[in-house]
């Protein structure tokens, strides 16, 4: 194999062109990834009973957990994230876990409300709580987000990144969960 030397004038052109591309990329904020977008999560419980959301893991990583959700057709809990809050990008799936307290748990909880605070936190009551909580029905579901967060939807959000967020509405309905997505203009 014969090695050829690049003439000096071509070397300079290549160097200037390469540095120009790097400078242009740095000025435009190009990082090799698509720019992050803002996101709003709205958790709604449209079932008939109170629930406790115990896990919401996008792509298997621990995510935000709203905790307790009362049954309501119109109200829920909301969390918002600005562009740049997460460098992980858009998730491909989310694992959701929730519990619906049963009648035994509610009866015991009502009795605890009548007791003095120090009695509520006794070792015996803690053991009863753990036993009753484990007896509650729990549900786990993985939701594939690729058909929900479409490229067209992401393009609409990115077109006006400063004023638009991706809104995911997580809807619990007893033993099922579904997720809806939309571009939400917030200002």
Short mmCIF file of C-alpha atoms in Angstrom, two decimals:
data_model
loop_
_atom_site.label_atom_id
_atom_site.label_comp_id
_atom_site.label_asym_id
_atom_site.label_seq_id
_atom_site.Cartn_x
_atom_site.Cartn_y
_atom_site.Cartn_z
CA UNK A 1 0.00 0.00 0.00
CA UNK A 2 1.37 3.36 -0.99
CA UNK A 3 0.82 6.25 1.36
CA UNK A 4 0.29 9.56 -0.36
CA UNK A 5 0.81 12.89 1.27
CA UNK A 6 -1.99 15.44 1.11
CA UNK A 7 -0.70 18.65 -0.47
CA UNK A 8 -0.52 21.52 2.03
CA UNK A 9 -3.19 23.60 0.28
CA UNK A 10 -5.71 20.68 0.43
CA UNK A 11 -4.80 20.01 4.07
CA UNK A 12 -5.58 23.66 4.94
CA UNK A 13 -8.93 23.50 3.11
CA UNK A 14 -9.88 20.29 4.92
CA UNK A 15 -8.83 21.76 8.28
CA UNK A 16 -10.79 24.99 7.73
CA UNK A 17 -13.85 23.07 6.51
CA UNK A 18 -13.71 20.69 9.49
CA UNK A 19 -13.30 23.50 12.03
CA UNK A 20 -16.10 25.44 10.33
CA UNK A 21 -18.50 22.51 10.70
CA UNK A 22 -17.56 22.10 14.38
CA UNK A 23 -18.04 25.84 15.03
CA UNK A 24 -21.39 25.86 13.24
CA UNK A 25 -22.58 22.87 15.26
CA UNK A 26 -21.48 24.51 18.53
CA UNK A 27 -23.24 27.78 17.67
CA UNK A 28 -26.47 26.07 16.68
CA UNK A 29 -26.55 23.99 19.88
CA UNK A 30 -26.28 20.69 18.02
CA UNK A 31 -25.38 17.95 20.46
CA UNK A 32 -25.97 14.92 18.28
CA UNK A 33 -29.43 14.44 19.84
CA UNK A 34 -32.76 16.02 19.15
CA UNK A 35 -33.47 18.99 21.45
CA UNK A 36 -35.38 18.05 24.59
CA UNK A 37 -39.00 19.07 24.98
CA UNK A 38 -41.17 19.99 27.93
CA UNK A 39 -43.63 17.44 29.22
CA UNK A 40 -46.72 17.47 31.40
CA UNK A 41 -47.98 14.31 33.10
CA UNK A 42 -51.59 14.31 34.26
CA UNK A 43 -52.69 11.35 36.39
CA UNK A 44 -56.46 10.74 36.42
CA UNK A 45 -58.44 8.11 38.33
CA UNK A 46 -61.70 7.45 36.49
CA UNK A 47 -62.38 4.22 38.36
CA UNK A 48 -64.85 3.80 41.17
CA UNK A 49 -62.36 3.54 44.04
CA UNK A 50 -59.48 5.47 45.56
CA UNK A 51 -56.08 4.21 44.29
CA UNK A 52 -52.44 4.58 45.29
CA UNK A 53 -49.96 4.82 42.42
CA UNK A 54 -46.78 3.16 43.67
CA UNK A 55 -44.61 3.11 40.53
CA UNK A 56 -44.32 5.03 37.25
CA UNK A 57 -41.08 4.01 35.52
CA UNK A 58 -40.33 5.31 32.00
CA UNK A 59 -37.95 2.93 30.19
CA UNK A 60 -37.51 1.02 33.46
CA UNK A 61 -35.99 4.01 35.31
CA UNK A 62 -37.66 5.38 38.48
CA UNK A 63 -40.01 8.18 37.54
CA UNK A 64 -42.46 10.56 39.23
CA UNK A 65 -45.13 9.01 41.45
CA UNK A 66 -48.31 10.99 42.20
CA UNK A 67 -49.25 8.82 45.19
CA UNK A 68 -52.94 8.77 46.16
CA UNK A 69 -55.65 9.55 43.60
CA UNK A 70 -59.30 9.86 44.47
CA UNK A 71 -61.94 8.85 41.93
CA UNK A 72 -62.89 11.78 39.68
CA UNK A 73 -63.95 12.26 36.07
CA UNK A 74 -62.43 15.74 35.83
CA UNK A 75 -59.62 16.20 38.36
CA UNK A 76 -56.24 14.59 38.84
CA UNK A 77 -52.65 15.34 39.75
CA UNK A 78 -50.31 17.09 37.38
CA UNK A 79 -46.52 17.30 37.07
CA UNK A 80 -44.69 19.45 34.52
CA UNK A 81 -41.12 19.32 33.27
CA UNK A 82 -39.45 22.09 31.28
CA UNK A 83 -37.19 21.43 28.28
CA UNK A 84 -33.83 20.31 29.59
CA UNK A 85 -35.15 18.89 32.89
CA UNK A 86 -34.33 15.42 31.60
CA UNK A 87 -31.59 14.46 29.19
CA UNK A 88 -32.99 10.96 28.72
CA UNK A 89 -35.23 11.78 25.77
CA UNK A 90 -38.70 10.42 25.11
CA UNK A 91 -39.43 7.02 26.68
CA UNK A 92 -40.41 4.02 24.57
CA UNK A 93 -42.51 2.43 27.34
CA UNK A 94 -43.62 2.99 30.91
CA UNK A 95 -44.24 0.50 33.74
CA UNK A 96 -47.12 1.52 36.00
CA UNK A 97 -48.09 -0.07 39.31
CA UNK A 98 -51.05 0.84 41.52
CA UNK A 99 -53.01 -0.51 44.47
CA UNK A 100 -56.71 -0.32 45.30
CA UNK A 101 -57.29 -0.45 49.08
CA UNK A 102 -59.93 -3.00 50.12
CA UNK A 103 -62.70 -2.76 52.75
CA UNK A 104 -60.59 -4.30 55.53
CA UNK A 105 -57.88 -1.70 55.01
CA UNK A 106 -60.43 1.16 55.06
CA UNK A 107 -62.09 -0.15 58.24
CA UNK A 108 -58.73 -0.45 60.02
CA UNK A 109 -57.68 2.99 58.75
CA UNK A 110 -60.90 4.54 60.12
CA UNK A 111 -60.18 2.96 63.53
CA UNK A 112 -56.64 4.36 63.47
CA UNK A 113 -58.00 7.88 62.87
CA UNK A 114 -59.82 7.62 66.22
CA UNK A 115 -56.66 6.65 68.15
CA UNK A 116 -54.05 8.92 69.64
CA UNK A 117 -51.07 9.67 67.34
CA UNK A 118 -48.56 7.69 69.43
CA UNK A 119 -50.83 4.62 69.39
CA UNK A 120 -51.15 4.81 65.58
CA UNK A 121 -47.39 4.43 65.17
CA UNK A 122 -46.91 1.47 67.49
CA UNK A 123 -45.04 -1.63 66.28
CA UNK A 124 -48.24 -3.69 66.48
CA UNK A 125 -50.18 -1.23 64.31
CA UNK A 126 -47.30 -1.06 61.85
CA UNK A 127 -47.42 -4.85 61.46
CA UNK A 128 -51.20 -4.75 60.98
CA UNK A 129 -50.82 -2.00 58.39
CA UNK A 130 -48.21 -3.98 56.43
CA UNK A 131 -50.34 -7.13 56.48
CA UNK A 132 -53.48 -5.27 55.36
CA UNK A 133 -51.62 -3.29 52.69
CA UNK A 134 -50.17 -6.49 51.17
CA UNK A 135 -53.70 -7.96 51.03
CA UNK A 136 -54.92 -5.08 48.81
CA UNK A 137 -55.21 -5.86 45.09
CA UNK A 138 -52.22 -4.47 43.17
CA UNK A 139 -51.90 -4.09 39.42
CA UNK A 140 -48.89 -3.69 37.14
CA UNK A 141 -49.04 -2.80 33.49
CA UNK A 142 -46.45 -1.91 30.83
CA UNK A 143 -47.66 0.64 28.29
CA UNK A 144 -45.88 0.88 24.94
CA UNK A 145 -45.55 4.60 24.16
CA UNK A 146 -44.30 4.30 20.56
CA UNK A 147 -47.80 4.27 19.01
CA UNK A 148 -48.93 7.03 21.42
CA UNK A 149 -46.04 9.49 21.06
CA UNK A 150 -45.98 9.71 17.27
CA UNK A 151 -43.23 11.48 15.28
CA UNK A 152 -45.85 13.96 14.00
CA UNK A 153 -46.83 14.86 17.56
CA UNK A 154 -43.19 15.34 18.59
CA UNK A 155 -42.58 17.50 15.50
CA UNK A 156 -45.54 19.74 16.46
CA UNK A 157 -44.16 20.16 19.98
CA UNK A 158 -40.62 20.86 18.76
CA UNK A 159 -41.88 23.43 16.22
CA UNK A 160 -42.77 25.74 19.12
CA UNK A 161 -40.59 24.34 21.92
CA UNK A 162 -40.80 27.45 24.11
CA UNK A 163 -44.62 27.51 24.26
CA UNK A 164 -45.70 23.90 23.70
CA UNK A 165 -45.33 20.78 25.81
CA UNK A 166 -46.07 17.12 25.25
CA UNK A 167 -48.99 16.30 27.54
CA UNK A 168 -49.43 12.67 28.61
CA UNK A 169 -52.69 11.87 30.40
CA UNK A 170 -52.42 8.65 32.40
CA UNK A 171 -55.94 7.33 33.02
CA UNK A 172 -56.59 4.67 35.66
CA UNK A 173 -59.89 2.79 35.42
CA UNK A 174 -59.96 0.23 38.22
CA UNK A 175 -57.66 -2.58 37.00
CA UNK A 176 -56.60 -0.93 33.70
CA UNK A 177 -54.43 2.03 32.74
CA UNK A 178 -54.27 3.88 29.43
CA UNK A 179 -52.23 6.84 28.21
CA UNK A 180 -53.25 9.61 25.81
CA UNK A 181 -50.87 12.17 24.28
CA UNK A 182 -51.35 15.64 22.84
CA UNK A 183 -49.39 18.80 22.07
CA UNK A 184 -50.40 21.32 24.75
CA UNK A 185 -49.81 25.02 24.16
CA UNK A 186 -49.26 26.49 27.61
CA UNK A 187 -48.47 30.09 26.80
#
